[in-house]
Amino acid sequence: MSPRDASPFIRRDGPALEEVETYARLERTWATPPGLWGWLSSVDHKQVGRRYIVTAFVFFLLAGLLALAMRMQLAGPEQTLLTPDRYNQIFTMHGTTMMFLFAVPVMEAFAIYLVPLMVGTRAIAFPRLNAFSYWVYLAGGVMLWVAFILNVGPDVGWFSYVPLAGPQFSPGKRTDFWAQMITFTEVAALAVAVEIIVTVFKQRAPGMSLNRIPLFVWGQLVTSFMVVFAMPAVMVSSSMLIMDRLIGTHFFNPAEGGDALLWQHLFWFFGHPEVYIIFLPATGFVSSILPTFARRPIFGYTALVLALVATGFLGFGLWVHHMFVTGLPHLGNSFYTAASMAIAVPSGIQIFCWLATLWDGRPRFATPLLFVIGFIVIFVLGGLSGIMLASVPIDSQVHDTYFVVAHFHYVLIGGAVFPLFGAVYYWFPKFTGRMLSERAGAWNFGLFFVGFNLAFFPMHILGLIGMPRRVYSYPAGLGWDDLNLLATAGATILAAGVLVFLGNVWHSLKYGLVADDNPWGAATLEWATTSPPPSFNFVHIPVVTGSNPLWEEPDGLPVVGGLRVDQRELLLTSVVDAEPEVREPSPEPSIWPLLSATAVTILFIGSIFTPWAVVWGSIPLAVGLIGWFWPKSAPDTPEPVID
Amino acid sequence: MERAPRFAADLAHLPTSAHGPRATTWWGTLGFILIEATGFALAAAAYFYLMGQTETWPPGQSPPDWLWGTLQLVLMLASLWPNWWTDRVAHADDLRKVRIGLVAMSAVGLLTLVVRAFEFGALNCRWDDNAYGSMVWVLLGLHATHLITDVGDTLVLTVLMFTKHVEPRRFTDVTDNCVYWNFVVAAWVPLWALLYVVPRVV
């Protein structure tokens, strides 16, 4: 029994305990210890979330630099800035980094930070698993980039098609690093998905029944389920690939009964839902930002939730549209064409609900809203080219051309990066306690919007007139020169927008206006606590009485008391109605997640060089996991019945 | 902080641990079961896909011998009973019976690992023979990984229950471990059919 427990003080929050005293005791209980050790053992979802966000943006910048290198190479015909081999590595690293190390992790990062705050709880479910997932993600990303710097970067495209990626045509270790990077990032993503599902199911504030869950949280919940069902496919396929390469299995070797298209089926069974794994959280950003700046509740809440769920299901029925030119039966193609067009319906419903919210509101055109409007314009254009690509004859014509490159950048940058930047402007005050500059924000948006369209719109035309993707150069006289130069100019303007953003962040962290709890006048729970929030998120767990709690209770939310202040304790509520059920302890900081992640890293990287690493590498891993789960102290003394 | 909070309820009376769907770990276990079940389903789909690409299945080999895989099936189905019993006594927080149950389940788990080793020896193929062999080894290996992790988990829990660390939450850990064992058994039934029956009937 520690001296604190022995103190005669009241151990739970409630009217009997002074607010200042409650705050101080919660801070003592929940604060991450100072110093390097504390930093390495932190399990605070806000700290882990911030690390995830910063790391993902570093990868975004690195992959953006690679994009600029490609645009410089393609600015004119027959340039020699990059060799063909280096170019192959660069486009592979660009796509791989953007998809696996930036887009998915950054969306999960926002979930890690925001979902516990938005549902009104003190911590994420399984906080040590959360810390572990970050270290594993970091190790996978660093491994890939170190390999690239050492000229062992993957060079077979971000989807690593066999037979090119197989042992015969890609000797060496380049593809193995790619395949193990998949394992790292998918382990991390799956762990986060489970945490988010459980946090949303069991840790919502009392009164937050299913029909009152913020749309951002709904988006992250559906996304997490998509991760659960989609990511195993890429883990299975990348494991088969690495086994084909390292221990002589024949999954993708047609000479021994294997099949190259099996790779494409498994990869796209993951790869297409992946698009929605990136896009649905972004719709959550939009549905959070719009009501705040339109100053009215979101239009069509139920329709928006149903659209999210429908997208989640339909997203699994589309993968074959990536394989229209592989010679599959016509009937199959028709089915997937229909499914690909059908998914435009829920997306359309979402767009119309957002437009209606804006139309009926009193919009305030702050930077987050600018990015949302940019999103609507660009994403609709990307959606339209998507409907074109869903048609087999058009797809057969433009497959593997710049038309496809244009399409997916419209969908991914328009559909995810624009809302993401809006989200950064929107939640930056909550994360840091400072506002970003609005003036710089407007410049950031303007340069982004103009630069993006100049860079990618010409690619539609380039594709239609026959320029294939993934070529490191092209001869003069094909009519591609001017459009390529234009695209490069656009990419430069886009990069200038990123520089303005970085300058804005750097400057605002030091000199930005100090943000109060709710600087935008928003309605959701993350704005009911200080900016940035304390280690325990809320002094008392709030009670939710409607879908827009802060608007419906302008005099402050009602709260519940009775949670321990001398131990980390969470309130668990029922899945549907969020009725209080259990007070459950939440884990203390621990170094074991980092040690376990290190053991996983040794096992994964070791297995690139010898299959026996799976055997001897499992020993430190087992030690790490047992150390992680082994209780560190004697059982708690029973609570006093009367305080 | 500025305004006095409006307390709507005092939750001090709530319990501090729970079993089943009231606890977060139960949902976490279910989440990982979903992930792993998806992995099994996709691997099985790959098996059928490759089977569909081949004229004869297995291509030029005999199917795995019946004995060890079927013994494994019988053993696992039989283990459901002590597993169910352990789950029940853990729900009742009965430490003495939980210890008995966990020791029994540890023994059963170790036995299944021994049988699994013999199964690998009776597959009648190697992973590098052809795609069929690769598929068979991966399916059996995937399930073996689950066996190893669950048996490891059971052993650690068993040891824990004989230390000073026994507290209500440990019983929840035991029930979650029982749920997971049910999944490992449930996964083996279709996999057994896939590995041992399908090659004989197609």
Coordinates of C-alpha atoms in Angstrom, one line a residue, chain A residues 60-61 64-65 67-68 72 444 447-448 451-452 455 488-502:
Chain A
F60 CA 4.5 12.9 -45.8
L61 CA 7.3 15.5 -46.4
G64 CA 6.5 14.7 -51.1
L65 CA 10.2 15.4 -51.8
A67 CA 7.3 13.4 -55.8
L68 CA 9.1 16.6 -56.5
M72 CA 11.6 17.5 -62.0
N444 CA -1.8 27.7 -47.6
L447 CA -1.4 27.6 -53.0
F448 CA -2.6 24.1 -52.4
G451 CA -1.0 24.0 -57.2
F452 CA -2.9 20.8 -56.9
A455 CA -0.2 19.6 -61.1
T488 CA 5.7 20.2 -62.6
A489 CA 5.0 23.9 -62.1
G490 CA 1.8 23.0 -60.3
A491 CA 3.7 20.6 -58.0
T492 CA 6.1 23.4 -57.2
I493 CA 3.2 25.7 -56.2
L494 CA 1.8 22.8 -54.1
A495 CA 5.2 22.5 -52.4
A496 CA 5.1 26.2 -51.7
G497 CA 1.8 25.6 -49.9
V498 CA 3.4 23.0 -47.8
L499 CA 6.2 25.4 -46.9
V500 CA 3.7 28.0 -45.8
F501 CA 2.0 25.4 -43.7
L502 CA 5.3 24.4 -42.0

